[in-house]
Coordinates of C-alpha atoms in Angstrom, one line a residue:
M1 CA 171.7 160.6 62.0
T2 CA 171.3 162.2 58.6
T3 CA 169.0 165.1 57.8
K4 CA 166.7 162.6 56.1
D5 CA 166.6 160.4 59.2
V6 CA 165.7 163.4 61.3
S7 CA 162.9 164.3 58.9
R8 CA 161.5 160.8 59.0
A9 CA 161.6 160.6 62.8
T10 CA 159.8 164.0 62.9
K11 CA 157.0 162.8 60.7
R12 CA 156.7 159.5 62.6
G13 CA 156.4 161.3 65.9
P14 CA 153.2 163.2 65.4
Y15 CA 151.7 160.3 63.5
A16 CA 152.5 157.8 66.3
K17 CA 151.1 160.2 68.9
S18 CA 147.9 160.6 66.8
E19 CA 147.5 156.9 66.4
E20 CA 148.1 156.3 70.1
R21 CA 145.3 158.9 70.9
R22 CA 143.0 157.2 68.5
Q23 CA 143.6 153.8 70.1
T24 CA 143.0 155.3 73.6
I25 CA 139.6 156.6 72.4
L26 CA 138.7 153.2 70.9
D27 CA 139.6 151.5 74.2
A28 CA 137.5 154.0 76.1
A29 CA 134.5 153.6 73.7
H30 CA 134.8 149.9 73.9
A31 CA 134.5 150.0 77.6
V32 CA 131.7 152.5 77.6
F33 CA 129.6 150.8 74.9
A34 CA 130.1 147.4 76.5
A35 CA 128.9 148.7 79.9
R36 CA 126.1 151.1 78.8
G37 CA 125.3 150.3 75.1
Y38 CA 125.5 152.7 72.2
R39 CA 122.5 154.7 73.2
G40 CA 123.3 154.8 76.9
G41 CA 126.9 155.7 76.5
S42 CA 127.6 159.3 75.5
L43 CA 130.5 160.8 73.7
Q44 CA 131.2 162.7 76.9
D45 CA 131.4 159.4 78.8
V46 CA 134.0 158.2 76.2
A47 CA 135.9 161.5 76.3
D48 CA 136.0 161.4 80.1
R49 CA 137.3 157.9 80.2
A50 CA 139.9 158.7 77.5
G51 CA 141.0 161.8 79.5
M52 CA 140.3 164.4 76.9
S53 CA 137.7 166.9 75.9
Q54 CA 134.8 166.0 73.7
T55 CA 136.1 168.5 71.1
S56 CA 139.4 166.6 71.0
L57 CA 137.6 163.3 70.6
L58 CA 135.5 164.7 67.6
H59 CA 138.8 165.6 65.9
Y60 CA 139.5 161.8 65.6
F61 CA 135.9 160.6 65.2
P62 CA 133.5 163.2 63.7
S63 CA 130.4 161.5 65.0
K64 CA 129.2 158.9 67.5
R65 CA 128.2 156.6 64.6
D66 CA 131.8 156.8 63.2
L67 CA 133.1 155.9 66.6
L68 CA 130.8 152.9 67.0
M69 CA 131.7 151.5 63.6
S70 CA 135.4 151.9 64.3
V71 CA 134.9 150.1 67.6
L72 CA 133.2 147.2 65.9
E73 CA 135.9 147.1 63.2
R74 CA 138.5 146.9 65.9
R75 CA 136.6 144.2 67.7
D76 CA 136.8 142.1 64.5
E77 CA 140.5 142.7 64.2
I78 CA 141.1 141.6 67.8
T79 CA 139.0 138.4 67.6
S80 CA 140.6 137.5 64.2
G81 CA 143.7 136.5 66.2
A82 CA 142.0 133.2 67.0
F83 CA 142.7 132.1 63.4
P84 CA 146.3 132.1 62.4
D85 CA 146.7 132.2 58.6
D86 CA 148.4 128.9 58.4
M87 CA 146.0 127.0 60.7
E88 CA 143.9 124.2 59.3
E89 CA 141.5 122.4 61.7
G90 CA 138.0 120.9 61.8
L91 CA 134.8 122.7 62.5
V92 CA 134.6 121.5 66.2
D93 CA 138.1 122.5 67.0
S94 CA 137.7 125.9 65.2
V95 CA 134.5 126.7 67.1
I96 CA 135.9 125.7 70.5
R97 CA 139.1 127.6 69.9
T98 CA 137.2 130.8 69.0
A99 CA 134.9 130.5 72.1
L100 CA 137.8 130.1 74.5
Y101 CA 139.9 132.8 72.7
N102 CA 137.1 135.4 73.0
E103 CA 136.6 134.6 76.7
D104 CA 140.2 135.6 77.4
I105 CA 139.8 139.1 75.9
P106 CA 138.3 141.5 78.4
G107 CA 135.1 143.2 77.2
V108 CA 134.9 141.5 73.8
I109 CA 131.9 139.3 74.6
E110 CA 130.2 142.1 76.6
L111 CA 130.5 144.5 73.8
Y112 CA 129.2 142.1 71.2
T113 CA 126.2 140.9 73.3
V114 CA 125.1 144.4 74.3
L115 CA 125.4 146.0 70.9
C116 CA 123.9 143.0 69.1
A117 CA 120.8 143.1 71.2
E118 CA 120.6 146.9 70.9
S119 CA 121.0 146.7 67.1
V120 CA 117.4 145.5 66.6
T121 CA 116.0 148.8 67.9
D122 CA 114.9 151.5 65.4
E123 CA 117.5 153.3 63.4
H124 CA 120.4 151.7 65.3
P125 CA 123.6 152.4 63.3
G126 CA 125.0 148.9 64.0
R127 CA 122.0 147.1 62.5
D128 CA 123.6 146.5 59.1
Y129 CA 126.8 145.3 60.7
F130 CA 125.1 142.6 62.7
T131 CA 122.7 141.6 59.9
E132 CA 125.6 141.1 57.6
R133 CA 127.7 139.4 60.2
Y134 CA 125.0 136.8 60.9
E135 CA 124.5 136.2 57.2
R136 CA 128.3 135.5 56.8
L137 CA 128.3 133.2 59.8
R138 CA 125.3 131.2 58.7
T139 CA 126.8 130.9 55.2
S140 CA 130.2 129.9 56.5
Y141 CA 129.0 127.3 58.9
S142 CA 126.4 125.9 56.5
R143 CA 129.3 125.3 54.0
R144 CA 131.3 123.6 56.7
F145 CA 128.3 121.4 57.6
S146 CA 127.7 120.6 53.9
E147 CA 131.3 119.5 53.6
L148 CA 131.0 117.2 56.5
G149 CA 127.8 115.8 55.0
A150 CA 129.6 115.1 51.8
E151 CA 132.1 113.1 53.8
G152 CA 129.3 111.1 55.4
R153 CA 129.9 112.7 58.8
L154 CA 126.5 114.4 59.5
R155 CA 123.9 112.4 61.4
P156 CA 120.9 111.4 59.4
G157 CA 118.3 114.1 59.0
V158 CA 120.6 117.0 59.8
D159 CA 120.1 120.0 57.4
P160 CA 123.3 122.0 57.0
D161 CA 121.5 125.4 56.8
Q162 CA 119.5 124.7 60.0
A163 CA 122.5 123.3 61.8
A164 CA 124.4 126.5 61.0
T165 CA 121.5 128.7 62.2
S166 CA 121.2 126.7 65.4
L167 CA 124.9 126.9 66.1
V168 CA 125.0 130.7 65.8
A169 CA 121.9 131.0 68.0
L170 CA 123.2 128.6 70.6
W171 CA 126.6 130.4 70.7
D172 CA 125.0 133.8 71.3
G173 CA 122.7 132.4 74.0
L174 CA 125.4 130.6 75.8
Q175 CA 127.6 133.7 75.8
T176 CA 124.7 135.8 77.3
Q177 CA 124.2 133.2 80.1
W178 CA 128.0 133.1 80.7
L179 CA 128.0 136.9 81.2
L180 CA 125.3 136.5 83.8
A181 CA 126.7 133.4 85.5
P182 CA 130.3 132.7 84.4
D183 CA 130.9 130.2 87.2
Q184 CA 127.9 128.1 86.1
V185 CA 127.9 128.2 82.3
D186 CA 130.6 126.7 80.1
V187 CA 130.3 128.1 76.6
A188 CA 132.9 125.8 75.0
K189 CA 131.4 122.7 76.6
G190 CA 127.9 123.6 75.5
L191 CA 129.0 124.2 71.9
R192 CA 131.0 120.9 71.8
G193 CA 127.9 119.0 73.1
Y194 CA 125.8 120.4 70.3
L195 CA 128.3 119.7 67.6
E196 CA 128.8 116.1 68.8
L197 CA 125.0 115.7 68.5
V198 CA 125.0 116.6 64.8
I199 CA 128.5 115.5 63.6
L200 CA 129.6 111.8 63.5
P201 CA 133.1 111.0 64.8
D202 CA 135.9 111.0 62.3
P203 CA 136.5 107.4 61.4
T204 CA 140.2 108.2 60.6
G205 CA 140.7 109.1 64.2

């Protein structure tokens, strides 16, 4: 190993350890916020779960708000795995794939449901995140429904904007029921049933 190689390894060492600690904190915060919400879960709760002092935690995340936004950002990174870059599929398959994918990731639906509901409270730091997320989802699904309408595949009277809003609302509601009764509620089946009500079968098979 050359002197340059040793230098690179030395630099990577502290960085790798720092990144590992950061991920440990995010995992701990994810679990705490999913179980207790942002307001109910304290920085000390997160620090205890991560096995460090609150002072050490604040070295990586200067405030509780910073930690929350990083947890939400990481949640988006995790769930984006449902969509490989080279994948092309229809709206129904895309929705079902995402629903099933999220169910297999521990804590993702719990975190989203708890923080989303909590975000409507006064001065919640996650409010803008969820407001913008809903807007993106409605816009995206409205575009997909409009494309289906242009192909003659929406049932008569279906408005793309309303169909998109209803899809998002149904999805969130089904996930909440699934969290409370996972053996009785099938999120994917419910979503497929709704989509089959508003989308006509593909005549090409």
